[in-house]
Each structure stands twice: as C-alpha cells, then as structure tokens.
Coordinates of C-alpha atoms and ligand atoms in Angstrom, one line a residue:
M1 CA 0.1 0.0 0.0
F2 CA 1.4 3.4 -1.0
E3 CA -0.3 6.7 0.3
I4 CA 0.0 10.1 -1.6
N5 CA -0.7 13.1 0.3
R6 CA -2.8 15.3 -1.8
N7 CA -5.0 18.2 -0.6
F8 CA -7.7 18.8 -3.1
S9 CA -5.9 22.1 -4.2
N10 CA -8.4 22.1 -7.2
S11 CA -11.4 21.6 -4.9
P12 CA -10.9 23.4 -1.4
E13 CA -14.6 23.0 -0.6
Q14 CA -14.0 19.3 -0.7
M15 CA -11.0 19.7 1.6
E16 CA -13.2 21.7 3.9
F17 CA -15.8 18.8 4.0
A18 CA -13.1 16.3 4.7
L19 CA -11.8 18.2 7.8
R20 CA -15.5 18.5 9.0
V21 CA -15.9 14.7 8.6
S22 CA -12.6 13.9 10.4
T23 CA -13.8 16.1 13.3
I24 CA -17.3 14.4 13.6
L25 CA -15.7 10.9 13.3
K26 CA -13.1 11.9 16.0
N27 CA -16.0 12.9 18.3
K28 CA -18.2 9.8 17.3
Y29 CA -15.7 6.9 17.6
S30 CA -13.2 6.1 20.4
Q31 CA -10.9 4.5 17.8
K32 CA -10.5 5.1 14.1
P33 CA -13.6 4.1 12.1
R34 CA -13.0 1.5 9.5
A35 CA -13.9 1.4 5.8
L36 CA -14.4 -1.5 3.5
V37 CA -14.0 -0.6 -0.2
I38 CA -15.2 -3.5 -2.6
T39 CA -14.3 -3.0 -6.3
Y40 CA -15.7 -4.7 -9.3
G41 CA -14.7 -4.6 -12.9
C42 CA -11.9 -3.1 -14.8
Q43 CA -8.5 -1.4 -14.0
Q44 CA -10.1 2.0 -14.4
N45 CA -12.4 1.0 -11.4
V46 CA -9.3 -0.3 -9.4
S47 CA -7.7 3.1 -10.0
D48 CA -10.9 5.0 -9.1
S49 CA -10.9 2.9 -5.8
E50 CA -7.4 4.0 -5.0
R51 CA -8.6 7.7 -5.1
L52 CA -11.8 6.8 -3.2
K53 CA -9.5 5.0 -0.4
G54 CA -7.2 8.3 -0.4
M55 CA -10.3 10.5 0.3
L56 CA -11.4 8.1 3.1
S57 CA -7.9 8.0 4.7
L58 CA -7.9 11.8 4.5
M59 CA -11.3 11.9 6.4
G60 CA -9.7 9.7 9.1
Y61 CA -10.8 6.1 8.1
D62 CA -8.7 3.0 8.5
F63 CA -9.5 0.0 6.4
T64 CA -10.7 -3.5 6.9
E65 CA -11.5 -6.4 4.7
T66 CA -14.4 -7.8 6.7
P67 CA -18.0 -6.2 6.8
D68 CA -18.7 -6.8 10.5
E69 CA -15.6 -4.6 11.4
A70 CA -16.7 -1.9 9.0
D71 CA -18.3 1.5 9.8
L72 CA -18.5 2.3 6.1
I73 CA -18.9 -0.1 3.2
L74 CA -18.5 1.2 -0.3
Y75 CA -19.1 -0.9 -3.6
N76 CA -17.4 0.5 -6.5
T77 CA -19.4 -1.2 -9.2
C78 CA -19.2 -2.3 -13.0
A79 CA -21.9 -2.4 -15.5
V80 CA -20.2 -4.2 -18.4
R81 CA -22.1 -7.3 -18.1
G82 CA -25.7 -8.4 -16.6
H83 CA -24.4 -10.8 -14.0
A84 CA -22.0 -8.3 -12.5
E85 CA -25.1 -6.0 -11.6
D86 CA -27.0 -9.0 -10.2
R87 CA -24.0 -9.8 -7.9
V88 CA -24.0 -6.2 -6.5
Y89 CA -27.8 -6.2 -5.8
G90 CA -27.2 -9.6 -4.0
N91 CA -24.2 -8.5 -2.0
V92 CA -25.7 -5.1 -1.0
G93 CA -28.8 -7.0 0.1
A94 CA -26.7 -9.2 2.4
M95 CA -25.4 -6.1 4.2
K96 CA -28.9 -5.6 5.7
H97 CA -27.9 -7.7 8.6
Y98 CA -24.7 -5.8 9.3
K99 CA -26.6 -2.5 9.2
R100 CA -29.2 -3.8 11.7
R101 CA -26.3 -4.6 14.2
N102 CA -24.4 -1.3 13.3
P103 CA -27.2 1.4 12.3
D104 CA -24.6 4.0 12.1
M105 CA -22.7 2.2 9.4
I106 CA -22.6 4.1 6.1
L107 CA -23.6 1.8 3.1
A108 CA -22.6 3.3 -0.2
V109 CA -22.7 2.2 -4.0
C110 CA -20.7 4.0 -6.7
G111 CA -19.3 3.4 -10.1
C112 CA -20.7 2.6 -13.7
M113 CA -23.7 0.6 -12.4
A114 CA -24.6 3.5 -10.1
Q115 CA -24.5 6.0 -13.0
Q116 CA -27.8 4.5 -14.4
D117 CA -31.1 6.0 -13.4
I118 CA -32.9 2.8 -13.4
V119 CA -30.3 1.5 -10.7
V120 CA -30.5 4.6 -8.7
K121 CA -34.3 4.3 -8.6
R122 CA -34.0 0.7 -7.6
F123 CA -31.7 1.4 -4.6
R124 CA -33.9 4.4 -3.6
T125 CA -37.1 2.3 -3.4
S126 CA -36.0 -1.2 -2.6
Y127 CA -32.7 -0.5 -0.5
P128 CA -33.8 2.0 2.1
Y129 CA -30.7 1.1 4.2
V130 CA -28.3 2.2 1.5
N131 CA -27.3 5.8 2.4
L132 CA -25.4 6.8 -0.6
V133 CA -25.5 6.3 -4.4
F134 CA -23.2 8.4 -6.5
G135 CA -21.9 8.3 -10.1
T136 CA -18.7 8.1 -12.1
Q137 CA -17.9 11.7 -12.6
V138 CA -18.5 13.1 -9.0
Q139 CA -16.3 10.8 -7.0
H140 CA -14.1 13.5 -6.1
R141 CA -17.1 14.9 -4.1
L142 CA -17.0 11.9 -1.6
P143 CA -16.1 14.0 1.5
E144 CA -19.3 16.2 0.8
F145 CA -21.3 13.1 0.6
I146 CA -20.1 11.4 3.8
Y147 CA -20.6 14.8 5.5
R148 CA -24.2 14.8 4.3
C149 CA -24.7 11.2 5.3
L150 CA -23.4 11.8 8.6
S151 CA -26.0 14.7 8.9
G152 CA -28.7 12.0 8.4
E153 CA -29.3 12.7 4.6
R154 CA -29.7 9.9 2.0
V155 CA -27.7 11.0 -1.0
Y156 CA -28.1 10.2 -4.6
E157 CA -25.8 12.1 -7.1
T158 CA -25.1 11.1 -10.6
T159 CA -24.3 14.2 -12.5
L160 CA -22.6 13.5 -15.8
D161 CA -21.5 16.9 -17.1
N162 CA -18.2 15.9 -18.8
G163 CA -16.8 18.9 -16.9
E164 CA -13.2 19.6 -15.7
I165 CA -11.2 16.6 -14.3
I166 CA -10.6 17.3 -10.7
E167 CA -6.9 16.9 -9.9
D168 CA -4.9 16.6 -6.8
V169 CA -7.4 14.1 -5.2
P170 CA -5.8 12.2 -2.3
L171 CA -4.6 8.7 -3.4
R172 CA -4.0 5.3 -1.7
R173 CA -2.4 3.0 -4.1
D174 CA -2.8 -0.7 -3.5
G175 CA 0.7 -1.9 -4.6
T176 CA 4.3 -0.4 -4.6
L177 CA 5.6 -2.3 -7.6
K178 CA 3.0 -1.9 -10.3
G179 CA 0.7 1.2 -10.4
W180 CA -2.2 2.6 -12.4
L181 CA -2.1 6.0 -14.0
P182 CA -5.3 7.1 -15.6
V183 CA -4.6 9.5 -18.6
M184 CA -8.2 10.0 -19.8
Y185 CA -11.8 9.2 -18.9
G186 CA -15.0 8.2 -20.9
C187 CA -15.4 7.2 -24.5
N188 CA -16.9 8.8 -27.6
N189 CA -17.1 5.6 -29.6
F190 CA -20.6 4.2 -28.9
C191 CA -19.9 0.6 -29.9
T192 CA -23.6 -0.8 -30.0
Y193 CA -23.0 -3.4 -27.3
C194 CA -21.2 -1.1 -24.8
I195 CA -22.6 0.8 -21.9
V196 CA -19.2 2.6 -21.1
P197 CA -20.2 5.9 -23.0
Y198 CA -23.5 6.1 -21.2
V199 CA -22.1 5.6 -17.7
R200 CA -18.5 7.3 -18.1
G201 CA -19.5 10.1 -20.4
R202 CA -17.5 11.8 -23.1
E203 CA -13.7 11.6 -23.5
R204 CA -11.9 13.9 -21.3
S205 CA -8.0 13.8 -21.2
R206 CA -5.9 14.8 -18.2
K207 CA -3.3 17.7 -18.8
P208 CA 0.1 16.2 -19.9
E209 CA 1.8 17.9 -17.0
E210 CA -0.5 16.3 -14.5
I211 CA 0.2 12.9 -15.8
I212 CA 4.0 13.5 -16.2
N213 CA 4.2 14.8 -12.6
E214 CA 2.2 11.7 -11.3
A215 CA 4.5 9.3 -13.3
K216 CA 7.6 11.0 -11.8
E217 CA 6.2 10.8 -8.4
M218 CA 5.5 7.0 -9.0
V219 CA 9.1 6.3 -10.4
S220 CA 10.6 8.3 -7.5
S221 CA 8.5 6.1 -5.1
G222 CA 9.9 2.9 -6.6
F223 CA 7.1 1.8 -8.9
K224 CA 8.6 -0.4 -11.5
E225 CA 5.7 -0.8 -13.9
I226 CA 3.3 2.2 -14.7
T227 CA 0.1 1.2 -16.7
L228 CA -1.5 4.2 -18.5
L229 CA -5.3 3.8 -18.3
G230 CA -8.2 5.0 -20.5
Q231 CA -11.2 3.4 -22.2
N232 CA -9.5 4.3 -25.5
V233 CA -6.1 5.8 -24.8
N234 CA -5.3 6.1 -28.4
S235 CA -7.6 9.1 -28.6
Y236 CA -5.8 10.8 -25.8
G237 CA -5.4 14.6 -26.2
K238 CA -8.6 15.6 -27.9
G239 CA -10.0 18.7 -26.3
L240 CA -6.8 19.7 -24.6
D241 CA -5.5 23.1 -24.9
K242 CA -1.9 21.9 -25.6
Q243 CA -1.8 20.0 -28.9
I244 CA -0.5 16.5 -27.9
N245 CA -1.5 12.9 -28.9
F246 CA -1.0 9.5 -27.2
A247 CA 2.3 8.7 -29.1
E248 CA 3.8 12.0 -28.0
L249 CA 2.6 11.4 -24.2
L250 CA 4.3 7.9 -24.4
R251 CA 7.6 9.6 -25.7
E252 CA 7.4 12.1 -22.9
I253 CA 6.8 9.5 -20.1
N254 CA 9.7 7.5 -21.6
A255 CA 12.0 10.4 -21.2
I256 CA 11.6 10.3 -17.4
D257 CA 14.8 9.1 -15.7
G258 CA 14.5 5.8 -14.0
D259 CA 14.5 2.0 -14.3
F260 CA 10.7 1.3 -15.1
R261 CA 8.4 0.1 -17.8
I262 CA 5.4 1.6 -19.2
R263 CA 2.2 -0.4 -20.3
F264 CA -1.1 1.2 -21.5
M265 CA -4.7 -0.1 -22.1
T266 CA -7.0 -0.1 -24.0
S267 CA -6.6 0.6 -27.5
H268 CA -9.0 1.1 -30.3
P269 CA -7.9 -0.2 -33.9
K270 CA -9.6 2.9 -35.5
D271 CA -7.2 5.2 -33.4
C272 CA -4.2 3.1 -33.5
T273 CA -1.8 5.0 -35.7
L274 CA 1.6 4.0 -37.4
E275 CA 3.0 7.0 -35.3
L276 CA 1.9 5.2 -32.1
L277 CA 3.7 1.8 -33.3
D278 CA 6.8 3.9 -34.0
A279 CA 6.7 5.4 -30.4
I280 CA 6.2 1.9 -28.9
K281 CA 9.3 0.6 -31.1
D282 CA 11.3 3.8 -30.2
C283 CA 10.5 3.9 -26.5
E284 CA 12.8 1.5 -24.5
K285 CA 10.6 1.6 -21.5
V286 CA 7.4 1.0 -23.2
V287 CA 6.4 -2.8 -23.1
K288 CA 6.5 -4.5 -26.5
H289 CA 2.8 -5.5 -26.1
L290 CA -0.1 -4.2 -27.9
H291 CA -3.6 -5.0 -26.5
L292 CA -5.8 -4.4 -29.5
P293 CA -9.4 -5.6 -29.2
F294 CA -10.9 -6.6 -32.5
Q295 CA -14.1 -8.1 -31.2
S296 CA -15.1 -9.9 -34.4
G297 CA -13.5 -11.2 -37.6
S298 CA -16.8 -10.6 -39.7
D299 CA -17.0 -7.1 -41.3
R300 CA -20.8 -7.5 -41.4
I301 CA -20.8 -7.8 -37.6
L302 CA -18.0 -5.2 -37.0
K303 CA -20.4 -2.7 -38.9
A304 CA -23.3 -3.8 -36.5
M305 CA -21.0 -3.2 -33.6
N306 CA -20.2 0.4 -34.8
R307 CA -16.4 -0.4 -34.6
H308 CA -15.3 1.8 -37.6
Y309 CA -12.7 -0.6 -39.0
D310 CA -12.7 -4.0 -41.0
S311 CA -10.9 -7.2 -40.6
A312 CA -8.4 -6.1 -43.5
S313 CA -7.4 -2.8 -41.9
Y314 CA -7.1 -4.5 -38.6
L315 CA -4.7 -7.2 -40.1
K316 CA -2.8 -4.3 -41.7
L317 CA -2.3 -2.8 -38.4
I318 CA -1.0 -6.1 -37.0
D319 CA 1.5 -6.5 -40.0
A320 CA 2.7 -2.9 -39.4
A321 CA 3.3 -3.6 -35.7
R322 CA 5.2 -6.9 -36.5
E323 CA 7.2 -5.1 -39.2
R324 CA 8.6 -2.8 -36.5
M325 CA 8.7 -5.3 -33.7
P326 CA 8.9 -8.9 -35.0
D327 CA 8.5 -10.3 -31.5
I328 CA 5.7 -7.9 -30.1
A329 CA 3.1 -9.6 -27.9
I330 CA -0.4 -8.9 -29.3
T331 CA -3.5 -9.7 -27.2
S332 CA -7.1 -9.0 -27.9
D333 CA -10.9 -9.0 -26.8
I334 CA -13.6 -10.9 -28.7
I335 CA -17.3 -11.0 -28.4
V336 CA -19.0 -14.3 -29.5
G337 CA -22.6 -14.5 -30.3
F338 CA -23.3 -10.8 -31.1
P339 CA -27.0 -10.5 -32.2
G340 CA -27.4 -11.6 -35.7
E341 CA -24.1 -13.4 -35.8
T342 CA -24.1 -16.7 -37.8
Y343 CA -21.8 -19.5 -37.7
E344 CA -20.3 -18.3 -40.9
D345 CA -19.6 -14.9 -39.2
F346 CA -18.1 -16.7 -36.3
S347 CA -15.8 -18.8 -38.5
K348 CA -14.3 -15.4 -39.8
T349 CA -13.4 -14.7 -36.3
V350 CA -11.6 -18.1 -35.9
E351 CA -10.0 -17.6 -39.1
L352 CA -8.6 -14.2 -38.0
V353 CA -7.5 -15.7 -34.7
K354 CA -5.6 -18.3 -36.6
K355 CA -3.8 -15.6 -38.8
V356 CA -2.8 -13.3 -36.1
K357 CA -1.7 -16.0 -33.6
F358 CA -2.4 -13.8 -30.6
T359 CA -0.3 -14.2 -27.4
S360 CA -3.6 -14.5 -25.5
L361 CA -7.2 -13.6 -26.0
F362 CA -10.0 -12.3 -23.5
T363 CA -13.2 -13.8 -24.9
F364 CA -16.8 -13.2 -23.8
I365 CA -20.3 -14.3 -24.8
F366 CA -22.5 -11.2 -25.8
S367 CA -24.4 -9.9 -22.7
P368 CA -27.2 -7.4 -23.5
R369 CA -26.9 -4.2 -21.7
N370 CA -30.1 -2.0 -21.2
G371 CA -29.9 1.2 -23.0
T372 CA -27.4 -0.2 -25.6
P373 CA -28.5 -0.4 -29.3
A374 CA -27.5 -4.0 -29.5
A375 CA -29.7 -5.0 -26.5
D376 CA -32.7 -4.4 -29.0
M377 CA -31.3 -6.3 -31.8
E378 CA -32.8 -9.5 -33.1
D379 CA -30.7 -12.3 -31.5
P380 CA -32.0 -15.7 -32.8
V381 CA -29.1 -17.9 -31.8
S382 CA -29.5 -19.8 -28.5
R383 CA -27.1 -19.4 -25.5
E384 CA -26.2 -23.1 -25.7
E385 CA -25.1 -22.6 -29.5
K386 CA -23.1 -19.5 -28.6
G387 CA -21.5 -21.6 -25.7
R388 CA -20.4 -24.3 -28.3
W389 CA -18.9 -21.5 -30.5
F390 CA -17.1 -20.0 -27.5
S391 CA -15.6 -23.5 -26.5
E392 CA -14.4 -24.1 -30.2
L393 CA -12.6 -20.6 -30.0
L394 CA -10.9 -21.4 -26.8
K395 CA -9.6 -24.8 -28.1
V396 CA -8.2 -23.0 -31.2
Q397 CA -6.5 -20.3 -28.9
E398 CA -5.1 -23.0 -26.5
T399 CA -3.2 -24.6 -29.3
I400 CA -2.0 -21.2 -30.5
T401 CA -0.8 -20.1 -27.0
A402 CA 1.1 -23.3 -26.5
N403 CA 2.9 -22.9 -29.8
N404 CA 3.7 -19.2 -29.1
L405 CA 5.2 -20.2 -25.8
K406 CA 7.4 -22.9 -27.5
V407 CA 8.7 -20.2 -29.9
M408 CA 9.9 -18.3 -26.9
V409 CA 12.4 -20.9 -26.0
G410 CA 16.0 -19.8 -26.5
K411 CA 15.0 -16.1 -26.7
Q412 CA 15.7 -13.4 -24.0
Y413 CA 13.1 -11.2 -22.5
R414 CA 12.7 -8.2 -20.0
V415 CA 11.0 -9.7 -17.1
L416 CA 9.6 -7.9 -14.0
C417 CA 10.3 -10.1 -11.0
D418 CA 7.0 -10.2 -8.9
G419 CA 7.9 -12.4 -6.1
Q420 CA 8.8 -16.0 -5.0
S421 CA 7.4 -18.9 -7.2
E422 CA 5.6 -21.8 -5.5
R423 CA 8.6 -23.8 -6.9
E424 CA 11.2 -24.0 -4.3
G425 CA 14.2 -21.9 -5.1
Y426 CA 12.5 -20.2 -8.0
L427 CA 11.3 -16.5 -8.6
L428 CA 8.2 -15.6 -10.7
G429 CA 8.1 -12.7 -13.2
H430 CA 6.2 -11.5 -16.1
T431 CA 7.5 -10.6 -19.7
D432 CA 6.5 -7.4 -21.5
G433 CA 3.6 -9.5 -23.1
N434 CA 2.6 -10.4 -19.5
V435 CA 3.8 -14.0 -19.9
S436 CA 4.6 -15.7 -16.5
V437 CA 8.4 -17.0 -16.3
E438 CA 10.0 -18.9 -13.5
F439 CA 13.8 -18.5 -12.9
E440 CA 16.3 -19.2 -10.3
G441 CA 17.5 -16.2 -8.2
D442 CA 17.4 -14.8 -4.7
L443 CA 14.8 -12.6 -3.2
S444 CA 16.9 -9.4 -3.6
L445 CA 15.7 -9.5 -7.3
V446 CA 12.0 -9.1 -6.4
G447 CA 10.8 -5.7 -7.8
K448 CA 13.6 -5.6 -10.4
L449 CA 13.6 -5.6 -14.1
C450 CA 15.7 -8.4 -15.2
Q451 CA 16.8 -10.1 -18.4
V452 CA 15.9 -13.8 -18.5
R453 CA 16.7 -16.3 -21.4
I454 CA 14.0 -19.0 -21.9
D455 CA 15.2 -22.4 -21.7
S456 CA 12.0 -24.6 -21.5
Y457 CA 8.2 -24.7 -21.6
S458 CA 5.9 -27.1 -19.7
N459 CA 3.0 -25.5 -18.0
V460 CA 5.1 -22.5 -17.5
L461 CA 8.2 -20.9 -19.0
T462 CA 11.3 -21.5 -17.2
G463 CA 14.3 -19.6 -17.7
T464 CA 17.8 -18.3 -16.6
L465 CA 18.8 -14.9 -15.5
V466 CA 21.4 -13.3 -18.0
Ligands
SF4_1 S1 -14.4 1.8 -27.4 FE1 -16.3 0.8 -27.6 S2 -16.2 -0.9 -26.3 FE2 -14.4 0.5 -25.7 S3 -15.4 1.6 -24.0 FE3 -15.6 2.7 -25.9 S4 -17.6 2.2 -26.6 FE4 -17.0 0.6 -25.1

C-alpha cells in the first residue's frame, strides 16, 4: 500500500468537508472508524478505488476487509455485463443484517452501475438502508457526500456533465511495484454493445503535465511498472489546449529518468496509428505488447457493432506492428454471439485468430446491456449454441498459445520479478507480453527488471537470469 498526500488544491470545498468529517468521526468513535471498499470490474475502477480510499483515509478512516468490522462499506461497481450487476444487488442486500447490528454504518454504492437512473431508482425504492449512491464523474465529492450522510441525509448524486477533471485528489495505491495511471476518462465511440459511453461520459483527457508529474512521483517512489489507463487511450489529447497525442505522451513519459517500464490499455484499432507503433518501437521503457481488441472477424458484424474498421485494416495494423517489432506480444478481446451473428460470421473470427496467432485472448459471450442499441437487436442464436462456438474458439487459442510459448524458448526477454514462485528456489516474473516466467535467483531480485533467457516450456516458461 502506498499513500500519496494530496489536498484537493483544485477543490478546496471538498477539503473543507473532509476536515469537518474527520472532526465528526473523532468525536463519534473512540478508535479510528474503518472502511471496506469493494471493487468490481476493470482497471479503471481499481484506479478509481485508489482515489476513493485516499479520500477516506484523509477523512480519518482506517481500512478493513471484513464487513462486520466496517463503519463504512463502499461498493465500486461495474456495468459491463448483466451478471456483474446481479451480484452487486445480492451482496448489498446481504449487508442489511450488518446494518441492523451497526445502524450508524454508512452503506454506499458508486461506479458505472450506479450511474444508471434505473439503478438509482431501484436502490432508492428497494434498498432504504443504502445511504449513498453516486456516479462516475462526481467521485471527488465523496467528502461532501459522507458529511451529508453523517448529517442524516440519504444522498443520490449522478451528475454526468463531462466537466473539468478534478486533480490533486488524495490517493492510496494498493501496490508498490505496479501502479495505475489514468490518462483519460470516458469514451466517444458508442460501440453498439457497450454501456461505457453512457456511464462514463465523453472523452476527457488529463493535462500532460499532471500525468508526467504523477509518473515522476511513481518512479521516485519505486514503482517499476506504470500502466496508463483509458477506455480508449489512443484518442488521448482531444480537447486539450496543448496539442498532444498519445504517441507523444508515451515519448514524454519514456523520457523520465529511472528503471521502469510503461504499459497502456485499452487501444481502439480505429485510432491506432503508425506514429503510435513507431513510438512503442522507439521507446525503450514501453512494453513491446499491444492489447488491440478486434471483437469480431466478420465485417458485417463489425459494422453492426459500430467499430469503424474492418478485418483487412485490422490485419494491416498487425502487420505494421510486426514489421517494426517482430517479437511484439499482441492480445485482444472477442465477443462471441453478437446479435445476428451466424456460424459463418463466427468462422471468420476463428480464421482471423488463426492468422494473427495472438499471445492471449479475452473472450466473452455477448451480454445485452439495457440502454445500448445491441440490446434491442434480433438475437436468434441460443445461449447453448453460442457456448459451443465459445468453446471451439478457446480450443483454437489454447493450441496457438502453446505454440507461441514454445517459440519463446531460446530467446531473451525483459522480466519484472514479482516475487517467489511456488516452486522451491524459483522466482516468478512477467515479460512485456505479461507471460509468466520462472527462474532461479534470490529474493533481492524481487521488484527488479531482469533479463531472462527462456530455456524450456512445460505448463509455465522456465528461464535463466542473464
Ligand atoms: S471503445 Fe467501444 S467497447 Fe471500448 S469503451 Fe468505448 S464504446 Fe465501449
């Protein structure tokens, strides 16, 4: 855990609320009250939770992992798939008993799920013991919301005004080795299956100087891997006074002194430029790994998804990346069973997977999201049938992954040593492509970027420090 003292210099009223809350809590509790923050979903949510914990710590909360010790429980939710929401309703419902035992406990829900009117209405009517529901663009107002809850109010706040990004918000990072660095928020792409543009709002980029300063702070605090975050990092810079794009931002962060590496996610093929591929190649600190979701190999389905590229242009990008970096790791996301997809369409997805030979894939069966165009589309194929396609795709990728790992034997890779392996006398680390590697070495290497030559592959790669 790593805490960064920030004092809301951009939002003094929130600092004032934080001080009031900490005074109330000091008078109310004999020992430091404890908060439990439960995070669902993507890296952006994990990063947001680090800011939520930073603000709670500033207000005087300590932290716990168990509900019965908590004086405040905050769910930071995800809306990307239906079952994620069902789980939250179930888990929040289960808190009723803790609330009965500890009526002063503050029960709160935030994040993408909480940004939807239908969800706010449900919490307001069916969960009277939930004190606070707030959205994705007002998280920096948590001190004000806690103050209002402590004054007996039930608070529902989901303004989505795409306004200025509030900087200098207190931060409590979970790790000390790898850290998240958000560079932008929101998305303008409106892929027809995706809820993100409706719950995260329009694209807003952070000022480059804020990002550079935070990166320098992380490097000087010993972080070895910085992951730049955004729903679509490739469109970074739009709307900023200073003309800068993502490739230029990468070069600026790469110029920071220090022994660390830079990752970024998530890219969108329509905004992935040759300039960006050149920056990845030229910047020594940038991992030679491109996560480039293609979702479907069928141009008909890509059109229905409103993705703004076709399979040919996607393959051209992959070729351009490999021309520059023959050994680059490429990963992707795929949706199986998009409404109207036929087995013939699906076969084009499998074909593309066989052509590209991805390092690894994140595959999902289509999940309709209320409020998205795809949720109202004709969807004749059964869940069982989609499940069969899904298994077929996994099998194809399993073979490709195994072959890719065999090809790594004999080659040398940059590896971040994460810690001890379960295997006696071995350490475990990850390559730029996030592939696990075991190698012999002593614990002083933990947290270090090492060079490892791959000697063999069974279930995991085994190598030798060079
Ligand atoms: S690019 Fe598409 S899938 Fe990704 S967050 Fe934006 S709308 Fe969603």
